[in-house]
C-alpha cells in the first residue's frame, strides 16, 4: 500500500471571441506514473453547441475522452459517452438521491468498478475501487489554478487518468444542493 500526493497546475486557457468558450488545461507529474494533462473543452466550442468533450493524456498520449451535454462549457453527467484507452465506460447514478451514497457515480471501465463521489464541499471528490482511491481537491471550484490529489493504495495510471478526467466534468449534481436544483430543472422541463 502506498500513498503519495501530486499536483496539476493550470497550464493555459485560450482567448477566444465573445461567442466562443475558452479551452482550459492542467498538467503535472504524478508520482512516477508520468505527466498527465486534462483539458476541457477539448477544442474551442460555440456557446450554443450542445455537447462538449473533456480529454486526458498521459505522457502526451490520449488516454480518455468524456463527451456529454454541456453546462457553461463543461461536460455534464447527462447523455454521456466516456471512453478510456478505447474501451467504452458505463456510468450510472441516482439523480435525485437524498444521501451522498445514493448520489455516488458508479463507473465500469477497463474491467474495473469505480465509485466517484463529492466528499466535502463542491471542490473535493474521491474516486475509489478495490484497494485504491484518489482524492482530488481544486483550489477553487471553477477553473482552479491547481488541482491537488492524494493517491492511496494500489493506484495506477488508469485510476489517475479517470480521476483527473472527471475533474473536467460538471458534477455539481453529485451534491445535495446540486441534485435538488437539477430535480427542479427536470420537473420544469417536464411541464
PDB file of C-alpha atoms in Angstrom:
ATOM      1  CA  UNK A   1       0.000   0.000   0.000  1.00  0.00           C
ATOM      2  CA  UNK A   2       1.384   3.357  -0.995  1.00  0.00           C
ATOM      3  CA  UNK A   3       0.273   6.922  -0.605  1.00  0.00           C
ATOM      4  CA  UNK A   4       1.564   9.918  -2.498  1.00  0.00           C
ATOM      5  CA  UNK A   5       0.432  13.474  -3.193  1.00  0.00           C
ATOM      6  CA  UNK A   6       0.520  15.159  -6.594  1.00  0.00           C
ATOM      7  CA  UNK A   7      -0.461  18.481  -8.109  1.00  0.00           C
ATOM      8  CA  UNK A   8      -1.545  19.646 -11.529  1.00  0.00           C
ATOM      9  CA  UNK A   9      -1.248  23.306 -12.434  1.00  0.00           C
ATOM     10  CA  UNK A  10      -3.389  25.204 -14.911  1.00  0.00           C
ATOM     11  CA  UNK A  11      -1.156  25.451 -17.950  1.00  0.00           C
ATOM     12  CA  UNK A  12      -3.327  27.607 -20.082  1.00  0.00           C
ATOM     13  CA  UNK A  13      -6.559  28.918 -21.341  1.00  0.00           C
ATOM     14  CA  UNK A  14      -7.204  30.133 -24.824  1.00  0.00           C
ATOM     15  CA  UNK A  15      -8.574  33.568 -25.529  1.00  0.00           C
ATOM     16  CA  UNK A  16     -11.448  33.354 -27.963  1.00  0.00           C
ATOM     17  CA  UNK A  17     -14.023  35.676 -29.424  1.00  0.00           C
ATOM     18  CA  UNK A  18     -17.063  36.594 -27.350  1.00  0.00           C
ATOM     19  CA  UNK A  19     -19.220  33.724 -28.659  1.00  0.00           C
ATOM     20  CA  UNK A  20     -16.555  31.047 -28.148  1.00  0.00           C
ATOM     21  CA  UNK A  21     -15.780  29.113 -24.974  1.00  0.00           C
ATOM     22  CA  UNK A  22     -12.215  29.038 -23.686  1.00  0.00           C
ATOM     23  CA  UNK A  23     -10.169  25.841 -23.523  1.00  0.00           C
ATOM     24  CA  UNK A  24      -8.674  25.219 -20.066  1.00  0.00           C
ATOM     25  CA  UNK A  25      -5.870  22.747 -19.329  1.00  0.00           C
ATOM     26  CA  UNK A  26      -3.983  21.409 -16.304  1.00  0.00           C
ATOM     27  CA  UNK A  27      -0.745  19.423 -16.325  1.00  0.00           C
ATOM     28  CA  UNK A  28       1.684  17.843 -13.875  1.00  0.00           C
ATOM     29  CA  UNK A  29       3.895  14.884 -12.984  1.00  0.00           C
ATOM     30  CA  UNK A  30       2.145  12.219 -10.929  1.00  0.00           C
ATOM     31  CA  UNK A  31       4.236  10.068  -8.594  1.00  0.00           C
ATOM     32  CA  UNK A  32       6.384   8.278 -11.151  1.00  0.00           C
ATOM     33  CA  UNK A  33       3.362   7.371 -13.292  1.00  0.00           C
ATOM     34  CA  UNK A  34       4.105  10.051 -15.879  1.00  0.00           C
ATOM     35  CA  UNK A  35       2.981  13.500 -16.915  1.00  0.00           C
ATOM     36  CA  UNK A  36      -0.787  13.886 -17.078  1.00  0.00           C
ATOM     37  CA  UNK A  37      -2.839  16.624 -18.724  1.00  0.00           C
ATOM     38  CA  UNK A  38      -6.576  17.280 -18.651  1.00  0.00           C
ATOM     39  CA  UNK A  39      -8.418  19.860 -20.706  1.00  0.00           C
ATOM     40  CA  UNK A  40     -11.956  20.929 -21.437  1.00  0.00           C
ATOM     41  CA  UNK A  41     -13.477  21.538 -23.777  1.00  0.00           C
ATOM     42  CA  UNK A  42     -11.070  19.615 -25.973  1.00  0.00           C
ATOM     43  CA  UNK A  43     -11.357  22.341 -28.624  1.00  0.00           C
ATOM     44  CA  UNK A  44     -12.861  25.833 -28.600  1.00  0.00           C
ATOM     45  CA  UNK A  45     -16.631  25.431 -28.910  1.00  0.00           C
ATOM     46  CA  UNK A  46     -19.540  27.628 -29.788  1.00  0.00           C
ATOM     47  CA  UNK A  47     -21.549  28.796 -26.800  1.00  0.00           C
ATOM     48  CA  UNK A  48     -24.661  27.281 -28.386  1.00  0.00           C
ATOM     49  CA  UNK A  49     -23.045  23.888 -29.055  1.00  0.00           C
ATOM     50  CA  UNK A  50     -24.978  21.205 -27.173  1.00  0.00           C
ATOM     51  CA  UNK A  51     -22.091  18.765 -26.472  1.00  0.00           C
ATOM     52  CA  UNK A  52     -18.501  19.235 -25.351  1.00  0.00           C
ATOM     53  CA  UNK A  53     -15.540  16.912 -24.800  1.00  0.00           C
ATOM     54  CA  UNK A  54     -13.061  16.771 -21.921  1.00  0.00           C
ATOM     55  CA  UNK A  55      -9.896  14.770 -22.541  1.00  0.00           C
ATOM     56  CA  UNK A  56      -6.940  13.354 -20.623  1.00  0.00           C
ATOM     57  CA  UNK A  57      -3.453  12.475 -21.817  1.00  0.00           C
ATOM     58  CA  UNK A  58      -0.531  10.643 -20.234  1.00  0.00           C
ATOM     59  CA  UNK A  59       2.973  11.432 -21.451  1.00  0.00           C
ATOM     60  CA  UNK A  60       1.414  13.162 -24.457  1.00  0.00           C
ATOM     61  CA  UNK A  61      -0.709  10.155 -25.484  1.00  0.00           C
ATOM     62  CA  UNK A  62      -4.513  10.452 -25.476  1.00  0.00           C
ATOM     63  CA  UNK A  63      -5.956   8.064 -22.869  1.00  0.00           C
ATOM     64  CA  UNK A  64      -9.521   9.180 -22.195  1.00  0.00           C
ATOM     65  CA  UNK A  65     -12.393  11.240 -23.567  1.00  0.00           C
ATOM     66  CA  UNK A  66     -15.667  12.275 -21.971  1.00  0.00           C
ATOM     67  CA  UNK A  67     -18.353  13.730 -24.234  1.00  0.00           C
ATOM     68  CA  UNK A  68     -21.663  14.952 -22.842  1.00  0.00           C
ATOM     69  CA  UNK A  69     -24.283  17.657 -22.834  1.00  0.00           C
ATOM     70  CA  UNK A  70     -22.652  20.901 -21.709  1.00  0.00           C
ATOM     71  CA  UNK A  71     -23.191  23.400 -18.922  1.00  0.00           C
ATOM     72  CA  UNK A  72     -21.153  26.620 -19.189  1.00  0.00           C
ATOM     73  CA  UNK A  73     -18.627  24.930 -21.461  1.00  0.00           C
ATOM     74  CA  UNK A  74     -18.086  21.840 -19.301  1.00  0.00           C
ATOM     75  CA  UNK A  75     -19.460  18.365 -19.988  1.00  0.00           C
ATOM     76  CA  UNK A  76     -22.122  17.208 -17.522  1.00  0.00           C
ATOM     77  CA  UNK A  77     -23.432  13.869 -16.243  1.00  0.00           C
ATOM     78  CA  UNK A  78     -26.164  13.911 -18.918  1.00  0.00           C
ATOM     79  CA  UNK A  79     -26.063  11.986 -22.219  1.00  0.00           C
ATOM     80  CA  UNK A  80     -22.508  10.712 -21.631  1.00  0.00           C
ATOM     81  CA  UNK A  81     -20.074   8.980 -23.973  1.00  0.00           C
ATOM     82  CA  UNK A  82     -16.947   8.074 -21.970  1.00  0.00           C
ATOM     83  CA  UNK A  83     -14.011   6.029 -23.263  1.00  0.00           C
ATOM     84  CA  UNK A  84     -10.748   5.072 -21.595  1.00  0.00           C
ATOM     85  CA  UNK A  85      -7.935   3.667 -23.761  1.00  0.00           C
ATOM     86  CA  UNK A  86     -10.556   2.980 -26.423  1.00  0.00           C
ATOM     87  CA  UNK A  87     -12.828   0.988 -24.089  1.00  0.00           C
ATOM     88  CA  UNK A  88     -16.333   2.375 -23.525  1.00  0.00           C
ATOM     89  CA  UNK A  89     -17.278   3.081 -19.925  1.00  0.00           C
ATOM     90  CA  UNK A  90     -20.650   2.538 -18.313  1.00  0.00           C
ATOM     91  CA  UNK A  91     -21.867   5.221 -15.880  1.00  0.00           C
ATOM     92  CA  UNK A  92     -24.894   5.100 -13.614  1.00  0.00           C
ATOM     93  CA  UNK A  93     -26.264   7.112 -10.690  1.00  0.00           C
ATOM     94  CA  UNK A  94     -29.483   8.060  -8.945  1.00  0.00           C
ATOM     95  CA  UNK A  95     -30.062  11.654  -9.967  1.00  0.00           C
ATOM     96  CA  UNK A  96     -32.374  12.523  -7.095  1.00  0.00           C
ATOM     97  CA  UNK A  97     -30.665  10.655  -4.260  1.00  0.00           C
ATOM     98  CA  UNK A  98     -31.103  12.186  -0.821  1.00  0.00           C
ATOM     99  CA  UNK A  99     -27.839  10.844   0.631  1.00  0.00           C
ATOM    100  CA  UNK A 100     -24.285  11.237  -0.634  1.00  0.00           C
ATOM    101  CA  UNK A 101     -24.080   7.468  -1.092  1.00  0.00           C
ATOM    102  CA  UNK A 102     -27.260   7.489  -3.190  1.00  0.00           C
ATOM    103  CA  UNK A 103     -25.833  10.214  -5.462  1.00  0.00           C
ATOM    104  CA  UNK A 104     -22.489   8.421  -5.993  1.00  0.00           C
ATOM    105  CA  UNK A 105     -21.498   7.901  -9.617  1.00  0.00           C
ATOM    106  CA  UNK A 106     -20.873   4.215 -10.482  1.00  0.00           C
ATOM    107  CA  UNK A 107     -18.356   3.653 -13.284  1.00  0.00           C
ATOM    108  CA  UNK A 108     -17.389   0.423 -15.026  1.00  0.00           C
ATOM    109  CA  UNK A 109     -14.410   0.682 -17.378  1.00  0.00           C
ATOM    110  CA  UNK A 110     -11.395  -1.427 -18.365  1.00  0.00           C
ATOM    111  CA  UNK A 111     -12.755  -4.339 -16.302  1.00  0.00           C
ATOM    112  CA  UNK A 112     -12.861  -2.253 -13.121  1.00  0.00           C
ATOM    113  CA  UNK A 113     -15.666  -0.977 -10.899  1.00  0.00           C
ATOM    114  CA  UNK A 114     -15.306   2.570  -9.531  1.00  0.00           C
ATOM    115  CA  UNK A 115     -17.285   4.879  -7.267  1.00  0.00           C
ATOM    116  CA  UNK A 116     -16.941   8.654  -7.668  1.00  0.00           C
ATOM    117  CA  UNK A 117     -18.414  10.980  -5.070  1.00  0.00           C
ATOM    118  CA  UNK A 118     -18.299  14.521  -3.830  1.00  0.00           C
ATOM    119  CA  UNK A 119     -16.597  14.279  -0.437  1.00  0.00           C
ATOM    120  CA  UNK A 120     -16.835  17.676   1.205  1.00  0.00           C
ATOM    121  CA  UNK A 121     -17.798  20.904  -0.434  1.00  0.00           C
ATOM    122  CA  UNK A 122     -18.031  21.260  -4.173  1.00  0.00           C
ATOM    123  CA  UNK A 123     -14.232  21.290  -4.620  1.00  0.00           C
ATOM    124  CA  UNK A 124     -13.453  17.771  -3.318  1.00  0.00           C
ATOM    125  CA  UNK A 125     -14.097  14.428  -4.997  1.00  0.00           C
ATOM    126  CA  UNK A 126     -12.909  10.864  -4.430  1.00  0.00           C
ATOM    127  CA  UNK A 127     -12.582   8.025  -6.945  1.00  0.00           C
ATOM    128  CA  UNK A 128     -12.413   4.585  -5.302  1.00  0.00           C
ATOM    129  CA  UNK A 129     -12.056   0.992  -6.382  1.00  0.00           C
ATOM    130  CA  UNK A 130     -10.956  -2.156  -4.600  1.00  0.00           C
ATOM    131  CA  UNK A 131      -7.815  -1.289  -2.550  1.00  0.00           C
ATOM    132  CA  UNK A 132      -7.248   2.078  -4.258  1.00  0.00           C
ATOM    133  CA  UNK A 133      -8.514   5.648  -4.012  1.00  0.00           C
ATOM    134  CA  UNK A 134      -7.666   9.021  -5.499  1.00  0.00           C
ATOM    135  CA  UNK A 135      -8.808  12.115  -3.593  1.00  0.00           C
ATOM    136  CA  UNK A 136      -8.914  15.302  -5.674  1.00  0.00           C
ATOM    137  CA  UNK A 137      -9.159  18.887  -4.379  1.00  0.00           C
ATOM    138  CA  UNK A 138      -9.493  22.006  -6.521  1.00  0.00           C
ATOM    139  CA  UNK A 139      -8.018  25.324  -5.364  1.00  0.00           C
ATOM    140  CA  UNK A 140     -11.302  26.975  -6.419  1.00  0.00           C
ATOM    141  CA  UNK A 141     -14.490  25.473  -7.771  1.00  0.00           C
ATOM    142  CA  UNK A 142     -14.457  26.977 -11.263  1.00  0.00           C
ATOM    143  CA  UNK A 143     -11.288  26.808 -13.375  1.00  0.00           C
ATOM    144  CA  UNK A 144      -8.897  26.364 -10.436  1.00  0.00           C
ATOM    145  CA  UNK A 145      -5.250  27.361 -10.583  1.00  0.00           C
ATOM    146  CA  UNK A 146      -4.280  23.974  -9.109  1.00  0.00           C
ATOM    147  CA  UNK A 147      -5.825  20.544  -8.761  1.00  0.00           C
ATOM    148  CA  UNK A 148      -4.225  18.543  -5.956  1.00  0.00           C
ATOM    149  CA  UNK A 149      -4.546  14.822  -5.471  1.00  0.00           C
ATOM    150  CA  UNK A 150      -3.630  12.142  -2.979  1.00  0.00           C
ATOM    151  CA  UNK A 151      -3.322   8.580  -4.241  1.00  0.00           C
ATOM    152  CA  UNK A 152      -3.794   5.767  -1.706  1.00  0.00           C
ATOM    153  CA  UNK A 153      -3.352   2.023  -2.107  1.00  0.00           C
ATOM    154  CA  UNK A 154      -2.638   0.204  -5.352  1.00  0.00           C
ATOM    155  CA  UNK A 155      -3.246   3.247  -7.554  1.00  0.00           C
ATOM    156  CA  UNK A 156      -2.052   3.092 -11.159  1.00  0.00           C
ATOM    157  CA  UNK A 157      -2.175   5.332 -14.240  1.00  0.00           C
ATOM    158  CA  UNK A 158      -5.739   4.226 -15.082  1.00  0.00           C
ATOM    159  CA  UNK A 159      -7.016   5.432 -11.709  1.00  0.00           C
ATOM    160  CA  UNK A 160      -5.202   8.772 -12.006  1.00  0.00           C
ATOM    161  CA  UNK A 161      -6.420   9.289 -15.583  1.00  0.00           C
ATOM    162  CA  UNK A 162     -10.066   8.683 -14.684  1.00  0.00           C
ATOM    163  CA  UNK A 163      -9.941  10.831 -11.529  1.00  0.00           C
ATOM    164  CA  UNK A 164      -8.293  13.666 -13.417  1.00  0.00           C
ATOM    165  CA  UNK A 165     -10.684  13.469 -16.367  1.00  0.00           C
ATOM    166  CA  UNK A 166     -13.682  13.691 -14.031  1.00  0.00           C
ATOM    167  CA  UNK A 167     -12.298  16.961 -12.626  1.00  0.00           C
ATOM    168  CA  UNK A 168     -13.150  18.423 -16.046  1.00  0.00           C
ATOM    169  CA  UNK A 169     -16.791  17.356 -15.742  1.00  0.00           C
ATOM    170  CA  UNK A 170     -19.570  19.484 -14.222  1.00  0.00           C
ATOM    171  CA  UNK A 171     -20.514  17.233 -11.301  1.00  0.00           C
ATOM    172  CA  UNK A 172     -22.404  19.717  -9.138  1.00  0.00           C
ATOM    173  CA  UNK A 173     -25.447  17.428  -9.118  1.00  0.00           C
ATOM    174  CA  UNK A 174     -23.488  14.889  -7.019  1.00  0.00           C
ATOM    175  CA  UNK A 175     -24.064  17.276  -4.088  1.00  0.00           C
ATOM    176  CA  UNK A 176     -27.403  17.631  -2.300  1.00  0.00           C
ATOM    177  CA  UNK A 177     -27.969  21.277  -3.385  1.00  0.00           C
ATOM    178  CA  UNK A 178     -26.951  20.424  -6.945  1.00  0.00           C
ATOM    179  CA  UNK A 179     -29.230  17.378  -7.049  1.00  0.00           C
ATOM    180  CA  UNK A 180     -32.096  19.490  -5.705  1.00  0.00           C
ATOM    181  CA  UNK A 181     -31.618  22.177  -8.375  1.00  0.00           C
ATOM    182  CA  UNK A 182     -31.199  19.507 -11.065  1.00  0.00           C
ATOM    183  CA  UNK A 183     -34.512  17.918  -9.976  1.00  0.00           C
ATOM    184  CA  UNK A 184     -36.306  21.272 -10.196  1.00  0.00           C
ATOM    185  CA  UNK A 185     -34.933  21.736 -13.712  1.00  0.00           C
ATOM    186  CA  UNK A 186     -36.095  18.265 -14.752  1.00  0.00           C
ATOM    187  CA  UNK A 187     -39.542  18.957 -13.276  1.00  0.00           C
ATOM    188  CA  UNK A 188     -39.823  22.303 -15.099  1.00  0.00           C
ATOM    189  CA  UNK A 189     -38.730  20.731 -18.395  1.00  0.00           C
ATOM    190  CA  UNK A 190     -41.424  18.084 -17.961  1.00  0.00           C
ATOM    191  CA  UNK A 191     -44.230  20.634 -17.668  1.00  0.00           C
TER     192      UNK A 191
END
